[in-house]
Amino acid sequence: MNDSISMFIDDELNLDEKVTFVKNVHNEDRFYAETVDLLEQEKLLRSDVVLSVPMVQLKQKSPKKGFRFSFKPLFRVAEFGVMAALVLFFVFSLQPKEDAGIVTKRFVIYQPGVSSVQIAGSFTDWHNVPMKMVGPSGYWEIELDVTKGEHKYVYIVGDNKKIADPTILMKERDDFGSENSVLIVEA
């Protein structure tokens, strides 16, 4: 089911699969709530770099008398589909390897209109590693093997603009006046 959120957001579903996805969202409250929450986060990721991530609270709808069909949930799913997929990628990107203490971590950032994005951190010995553009979407990604423990990293956008990962809440100032993201990896 979680793969279908990702595929919906990335527009990888055909029309029949989209209909099935929307029916699942409509029929399963937990899946609907998770999809909406992830889409809200995607909306924040697509905006300019944020300094903090607000807490998202979903409102509980009160049951209405009688049956009434509405297209509103369908539009919400479409509007927030992209965010759900991105968050699911982050949640499920930590895949333990056979070598205990090492996991593969997928890093993704939304930076449309730039010619390059790199990542540097404690897991790269602070060497800049180029990221790949994901089609024309504005997203950049890379998968790296990361050891268990605490790591600090930063994205380098364009020539030399350093920004912290907007999806990671823990941040720390470095000795050069920049802000680094702090990632805790558990094997």
PDB file of C-alpha atoms in Angstrom:
ATOM      1  CA  MET A   1       0.000   0.000   0.000  1.00  0.00           C
ATOM      2  CA  ASN A   2       2.840   2.401   0.880  1.00  0.00           C
ATOM      3  CA  ASP A   3       4.408   1.807  -2.537  1.00  0.00           C
ATOM      4  CA  SER A   4       1.178   2.937  -4.151  1.00  0.00           C
ATOM      5  CA  ILE A   5       1.408   6.313  -2.342  1.00  0.00           C
ATOM      6  CA  SER A   6       4.877   6.797  -3.769  1.00  0.00           C
ATOM      7  CA  MET A   7       3.826   5.751  -7.240  1.00  0.00           C
ATOM      8  CA  PHE A   8       0.793   8.029  -7.058  1.00  0.00           C
ATOM      9  CA  ILE A   9       2.923  11.008  -6.073  1.00  0.00           C
ATOM     10  CA  ASP A  10       5.472  10.290  -8.785  1.00  0.00           C
ATOM     11  CA  ASP A  11       2.626   9.932 -11.332  1.00  0.00           C
ATOM     12  CA  GLU A  12       3.690   6.360 -12.108  1.00  0.00           C
ATOM     13  CA  LEU A  13       0.197   4.845 -11.919  1.00  0.00           C
ATOM     14  CA  ASN A  14      -2.095   4.286 -14.876  1.00  0.00           C
ATOM     15  CA  LEU A  15      -5.721   5.411 -14.614  1.00  0.00           C
ATOM     16  CA  ASP A  16      -6.995   2.036 -13.332  1.00  0.00           C
ATOM     17  CA  GLU A  17      -4.307   1.970 -10.630  1.00  0.00           C
ATOM     18  CA  LYS A  18      -5.150   5.562  -9.656  1.00  0.00           C
ATOM     19  CA  VAL A  19      -8.809   4.592  -9.250  1.00  0.00           C
ATOM     20  CA  THR A  20      -7.791   1.684  -6.986  1.00  0.00           C
ATOM     21  CA  PHE A  21      -5.510   3.989  -4.984  1.00  0.00           C
ATOM     22  CA  VAL A  22      -8.266   6.560  -4.463  1.00  0.00           C
ATOM     23  CA  LYS A  23     -10.705   3.836  -3.390  1.00  0.00           C
ATOM     24  CA  ASN A  24      -8.166   2.579  -0.839  1.00  0.00           C
ATOM     25  CA  VAL A  25      -7.658   6.081   0.525  1.00  0.00           C
ATOM     26  CA  HIS A  26     -11.395   6.563   0.774  1.00  0.00           C
ATOM     27  CA  ASN A  27     -12.043   3.209   2.458  1.00  0.00           C
ATOM     28  CA  GLU A  28      -9.177   3.084   4.966  1.00  0.00           C
ATOM     29  CA  ASP A  29      -9.083   5.963   7.453  1.00  0.00           C
ATOM     30  CA  ARG A  30      -5.551   5.154   8.636  1.00  0.00           C
ATOM     31  CA  PHE A  31      -4.210   5.083   5.071  1.00  0.00           C
ATOM     32  CA  TYR A  32      -6.063   8.305   4.280  1.00  0.00           C
ATOM     33  CA  ALA A  33      -4.639  10.062   7.348  1.00  0.00           C
ATOM     34  CA  GLU A  34      -1.102   8.868   6.565  1.00  0.00           C
ATOM     35  CA  THR A  35      -1.399   9.959   2.933  1.00  0.00           C
ATOM     36  CA  VAL A  36      -2.652  13.426   3.864  1.00  0.00           C
ATOM     37  CA  ASP A  37       0.076  13.842   6.503  1.00  0.00           C
ATOM     38  CA  LEU A  38       2.800  12.867   4.050  1.00  0.00           C
ATOM     39  CA  LEU A  39       1.419  15.155   1.375  1.00  0.00           C
ATOM     40  CA  GLU A  40       1.460  18.091   3.814  1.00  0.00           C
ATOM     41  CA  GLN A  41       5.137  17.378   4.450  1.00  0.00           C
ATOM     42  CA  GLU A  42       5.799  17.224   0.691  1.00  0.00           C
ATOM     43  CA  LYS A  43       4.186  20.643   0.317  1.00  0.00           C
ATOM     44  CA  LEU A  44       6.662  22.000   2.854  1.00  0.00           C
ATOM     45  CA  LEU A  45       9.553  20.319   1.055  1.00  0.00           C
ATOM     46  CA  ARG A  46       8.570  21.938  -2.241  1.00  0.00           C
ATOM     47  CA  SER A  47       8.458  25.392  -0.688  1.00  0.00           C
ATOM     48  CA  ASP A  48      11.541  27.495  -0.057  1.00  0.00           C
ATOM     49  CA  VAL A  49      13.910  26.153   2.567  1.00  0.00           C
ATOM     50  CA  VAL A  50      12.170  26.214   5.926  1.00  0.00           C
ATOM     51  CA  LEU A  51      13.720  26.932   9.287  1.00  0.00           C
ATOM     52  CA  SER A  52      11.399  24.656  11.188  1.00  0.00           C
ATOM     53  CA  VAL A  53       8.845  22.003  10.375  1.00  0.00           C
ATOM     54  CA  PRO A  54       5.433  22.694  11.907  1.00  0.00           C
ATOM     55  CA  MET A  55       3.481  19.943  13.612  1.00  0.00           C
ATOM     56  CA  VAL A  56       0.684  18.720  11.347  1.00  0.00           C
ATOM     57  CA  GLN A  57      -2.575  17.826  13.057  1.00  0.00           C
ATOM     58  CA  LEU A  58      -5.438  16.273  11.181  1.00  0.00           C
ATOM     59  CA  LYS A  59      -8.974  17.331  11.982  1.00  0.00           C
ATOM     60  CA  GLN A  60     -11.471  14.604  12.740  1.00  0.00           C
ATOM     61  CA  LYS A  61     -14.577  14.874  10.602  1.00  0.00           C
ATOM     62  CA  SER A  62     -17.876  14.464  12.352  1.00  0.00           C
ATOM     63  CA  PRO A  63     -20.165  11.915  10.736  1.00  0.00           C
ATOM     64  CA  LYS A  64     -22.927  13.442   8.646  1.00  0.00           C
ATOM     65  CA  LYS A  65     -26.425  12.093   8.371  1.00  0.00           C
ATOM     66  CA  GLY A  66     -27.238  10.261   5.170  1.00  0.00           C
ATOM     67  CA  PHE A  67     -24.943   9.344   2.290  1.00  0.00           C
ATOM     68  CA  ARG A  68     -23.314  12.166   0.384  1.00  0.00           C
ATOM     69  CA  PHE A  69     -20.542  11.660  -2.179  1.00  0.00           C
ATOM     70  CA  SER A  70     -17.872  14.318  -2.447  1.00  0.00           C
ATOM     71  CA  PHE A  71     -14.871  14.719  -4.733  1.00  0.00           C
ATOM     72  CA  LYS A  72     -13.038  16.707  -2.059  1.00  0.00           C
ATOM     73  CA  PRO A  73     -11.033  13.712  -0.718  1.00  0.00           C
ATOM     74  CA  LEU A  74      -9.947  12.878  -4.265  1.00  0.00           C
ATOM     75  CA  PHE A  75      -8.560  16.365  -4.761  1.00  0.00           C
ATOM     76  CA  ARG A  76      -6.807  16.229  -1.403  1.00  0.00           C
ATOM     77  CA  VAL A  77      -5.123  12.972  -2.364  1.00  0.00           C
ATOM     78  CA  ALA A  78      -3.973  14.420  -5.669  1.00  0.00           C
ATOM     79  CA  GLU A  79      -2.781  17.632  -4.009  1.00  0.00           C
ATOM     80  CA  PHE A  80      -0.830  15.853  -1.294  1.00  0.00           C
ATOM     81  CA  GLY A  81       0.227  12.709  -3.170  1.00  0.00           C
ATOM     82  CA  VAL A  82       3.714  13.954  -3.946  1.00  0.00           C
ATOM     83  CA  MET A  83       4.492  14.668  -0.310  1.00  0.00           C
ATOM     84  CA  ALA A  84       3.366  11.233   0.839  1.00  0.00           C
ATOM     85  CA  ALA A  85       5.702   9.468  -1.570  1.00  0.00           C
ATOM     86  CA  LEU A  86       8.699  11.512  -0.559  1.00  0.00           C
ATOM     87  CA  VAL A  87       8.173  10.898   3.124  1.00  0.00           C
ATOM     88  CA  LEU A  88       7.668   7.196   2.480  1.00  0.00           C
ATOM     89  CA  PHE A  89      10.971   7.139   0.623  1.00  0.00           C
ATOM     90  CA  PHE A  90      12.630   8.584   3.724  1.00  0.00           C
ATOM     91  CA  VAL A  91      10.863   6.195   6.071  1.00  0.00           C
ATOM     92  CA  PHE A  92      11.636   3.082   4.052  1.00  0.00           C
ATOM     93  CA  SER A  93      15.053   4.055   2.703  1.00  0.00           C
ATOM     94  CA  LEU A  94      16.909   2.679   5.724  1.00  0.00           C
ATOM     95  CA  GLN A  95      17.505  -0.903   4.687  1.00  0.00           C
ATOM     96  CA  PRO A  96      19.865  -2.899   6.897  1.00  0.00           C
ATOM     97  CA  LYS A  97      22.680  -4.618   5.047  1.00  0.00           C
ATOM     98  CA  GLU A  98      24.281  -7.901   5.932  1.00  0.00           C
ATOM     99  CA  ASP A  99      27.232  -6.047   7.454  1.00  0.00           C
ATOM    100  CA  ALA A 100      25.869  -5.093  10.887  1.00  0.00           C
ATOM    101  CA  GLY A 101      26.102  -1.397  11.590  1.00  0.00           C
ATOM    102  CA  ILE A 102      25.764  -0.203   7.972  1.00  0.00           C
ATOM    103  CA  VAL A 103      22.528   0.908   6.325  1.00  0.00           C
ATOM    104  CA  THR A 104      21.768   2.335   2.915  1.00  0.00           C
ATOM    105  CA  LYS A 105      20.244   5.793   3.302  1.00  0.00           C
ATOM    106  CA  ARG A 106      18.476   7.631   0.498  1.00  0.00           C
ATOM    107  CA  PHE A 107      18.879  11.411   0.588  1.00  0.00           C
ATOM    108  CA  VAL A 108      16.410  13.533  -1.407  1.00  0.00           C
ATOM    109  CA  ILE A 109      16.043  17.295  -1.724  1.00  0.00           C
ATOM    110  CA  TYR A 110      13.774  19.477  -3.841  1.00  0.00           C
ATOM    111  CA  GLN A 111      15.795  22.198  -5.592  1.00  0.00           C
ATOM    112  CA  PRO A 112      14.331  23.055  -9.008  1.00  0.00           C
ATOM    113  CA  GLY A 113      16.214  25.326 -11.370  1.00  0.00           C
ATOM    114  CA  VAL A 114      19.738  24.601 -10.134  1.00  0.00           C
ATOM    115  CA  SER A 115      22.509  23.006 -12.173  1.00  0.00           C
ATOM    116  CA  SER A 116      23.953  20.828  -9.413  1.00  0.00           C
ATOM    117  CA  VAL A 117      23.383  19.570  -5.886  1.00  0.00           C
ATOM    118  CA  GLN A 118      25.966  17.784  -3.757  1.00  0.00           C
ATOM    119  CA  ILE A 119      25.982  16.292  -0.297  1.00  0.00           C
ATOM    120  CA  ALA A 120      28.835  16.396   2.199  1.00  0.00           C
ATOM    121  CA  GLY A 121      28.921  14.992   5.686  1.00  0.00           C
ATOM    122  CA  SER A 122      30.667  12.911   8.269  1.00  0.00           C
ATOM    123  CA  PHE A 123      29.745   9.784   6.278  1.00  0.00           C
ATOM    124  CA  THR A 124      31.595  11.164   3.184  1.00  0.00           C
ATOM    125  CA  ASP A 125      34.576  12.485   5.193  1.00  0.00           C
ATOM    126  CA  TRP A 126      33.156  15.909   4.278  1.00  0.00           C
ATOM    127  CA  HIS A 127      33.964  15.370   0.588  1.00  0.00           C
ATOM    128  CA  ASN A 128      31.311  16.749  -1.781  1.00  0.00           C
ATOM    129  CA  VAL A 129      29.449  13.898  -3.484  1.00  0.00           C
ATOM    130  CA  PRO A 130      27.296  14.807  -6.521  1.00  0.00           C
ATOM    131  CA  MET A 131      23.611  13.917  -6.395  1.00  0.00           C
ATOM    132  CA  LYS A 132      21.520  12.845  -9.419  1.00  0.00           C
ATOM    133  CA  MET A 133      18.599  14.872 -10.739  1.00  0.00           C
ATOM    134  CA  VAL A 134      15.341  12.886 -10.797  1.00  0.00           C
ATOM    135  CA  GLY A 135      13.996  13.720 -14.242  1.00  0.00           C
ATOM    136  CA  PRO A 136      12.643  17.254 -14.644  1.00  0.00           C
ATOM    137  CA  SER A 137      10.887  17.130 -11.243  1.00  0.00           C
ATOM    138  CA  GLY A 138      13.318  19.391  -9.356  1.00  0.00           C
ATOM    139  CA  TYR A 139      14.271  16.566  -7.001  1.00  0.00           C
ATOM    140  CA  TRP A 140      17.844  15.429  -6.470  1.00  0.00           C
ATOM    141  CA  GLU A 141      18.736  12.094  -4.877  1.00  0.00           C
ATOM    142  CA  ILE A 142      21.551   9.785  -3.834  1.00  0.00           C
ATOM    143  CA  GLU A 143      21.848   6.532  -1.888  1.00  0.00           C
ATOM    144  CA  LEU A 144      24.825   6.172   0.422  1.00  0.00           C
ATOM    145  CA  ASP A 145      26.013   3.531   2.866  1.00  0.00           C
ATOM    146  CA  VAL A 146      26.004   5.082   6.323  1.00  0.00           C
ATOM    147  CA  THR A 147      27.397   3.562   9.498  1.00  0.00           C
ATOM    148  CA  LYS A 148      25.464   3.335  12.737  1.00  0.00           C
ATOM    149  CA  GLY A 149      25.671   6.420  14.955  1.00  0.00           C
ATOM    150  CA  GLU A 150      25.318  10.187  14.754  1.00  0.00           C
ATOM    151  CA  HIS A 151      26.196  11.969  11.510  1.00  0.00           C
ATOM    152  CA  LYS A 152      26.197  15.589  10.415  1.00  0.00           C
ATOM    153  CA  TYR A 153      25.698  16.644   6.811  1.00  0.00           C
ATOM    154  CA  VAL A 154      24.733  19.507   4.511  1.00  0.00           C
ATOM    155  CA  TYR A 155      23.562  19.952   0.924  1.00  0.00           C
ATOM    156  CA  ILE A 156      25.622  22.156  -1.414  1.00  0.00           C
ATOM    157  CA  VAL A 157      23.317  23.748  -3.990  1.00  0.00           C
ATOM    158  CA  GLY A 158      24.669  25.353  -7.161  1.00  0.00           C
ATOM    159  CA  ASP A 159      28.147  26.824  -6.793  1.00  0.00           C
ATOM    160  CA  ASN A 160      28.483  26.891  -3.002  1.00  0.00           C
ATOM    161  CA  LYS A 161      25.187  27.572  -1.218  1.00  0.00           C
ATOM    162  CA  LYS A 162      25.015  25.291   1.826  1.00  0.00           C
ATOM    163  CA  ILE A 163      21.634  24.342   3.270  1.00  0.00           C
ATOM    164  CA  ALA A 164      20.553  21.906   5.946  1.00  0.00           C
ATOM    165  CA  ASP A 165      18.128  19.122   5.083  1.00  0.00           C
ATOM    166  CA  PRO A 166      14.610  20.583   5.531  1.00  0.00           C
ATOM    167  CA  THR A 167      13.240  17.121   6.393  1.00  0.00           C
ATOM    168  CA  ILE A 168      15.528  16.611   9.397  1.00  0.00           C
ATOM    169  CA  LEU A 169      14.517  18.417  12.579  1.00  0.00           C
ATOM    170  CA  MET A 170      17.862  18.136  14.426  1.00  0.00           C
ATOM    171  CA  LYS A 171      20.336  20.759  13.278  1.00  0.00           C
ATOM    172  CA  GLU A 172      23.631  22.122  14.575  1.00  0.00           C
ATOM    173  CA  ARG A 173      25.710  25.214  13.781  1.00  0.00           C
ATOM    174  CA  ASP A 174      29.208  24.476  12.535  1.00  0.00           C
ATOM    175  CA  ASP A 175      32.411  26.478  13.003  1.00  0.00           C
ATOM    176  CA  PHE A 176      31.948  28.211   9.626  1.00  0.00           C
ATOM    177  CA  GLY A 177      28.546  29.790  10.312  1.00  0.00           C
ATOM    178  CA  SER A 178      26.524  27.195   8.406  1.00  0.00           C
ATOM    179  CA  GLU A 179      23.847  24.909   9.766  1.00  0.00           C
ATOM    180  CA  ASN A 180      24.253  21.138   9.449  1.00  0.00           C
ATOM    181  CA  SER A 181      21.588  18.457   9.732  1.00  0.00           C
ATOM    182  CA  VAL A 182      22.101  15.848  12.445  1.00  0.00           C
ATOM    183  CA  LEU A 183      21.113  12.298  11.498  1.00  0.00           C
ATOM    184  CA  ILE A 184      20.956   9.414  13.987  1.00  0.00           C
ATOM    185  CA  VAL A 185      21.375   6.033  12.254  1.00  0.00           C
ATOM    186  CA  GLU A 186      20.395   2.877  14.075  1.00  0.00           C
ATOM    187  CA  ALA A 187      21.355  -0.473  12.566  1.00  0.00           C
TER     188      ALA A 187
END
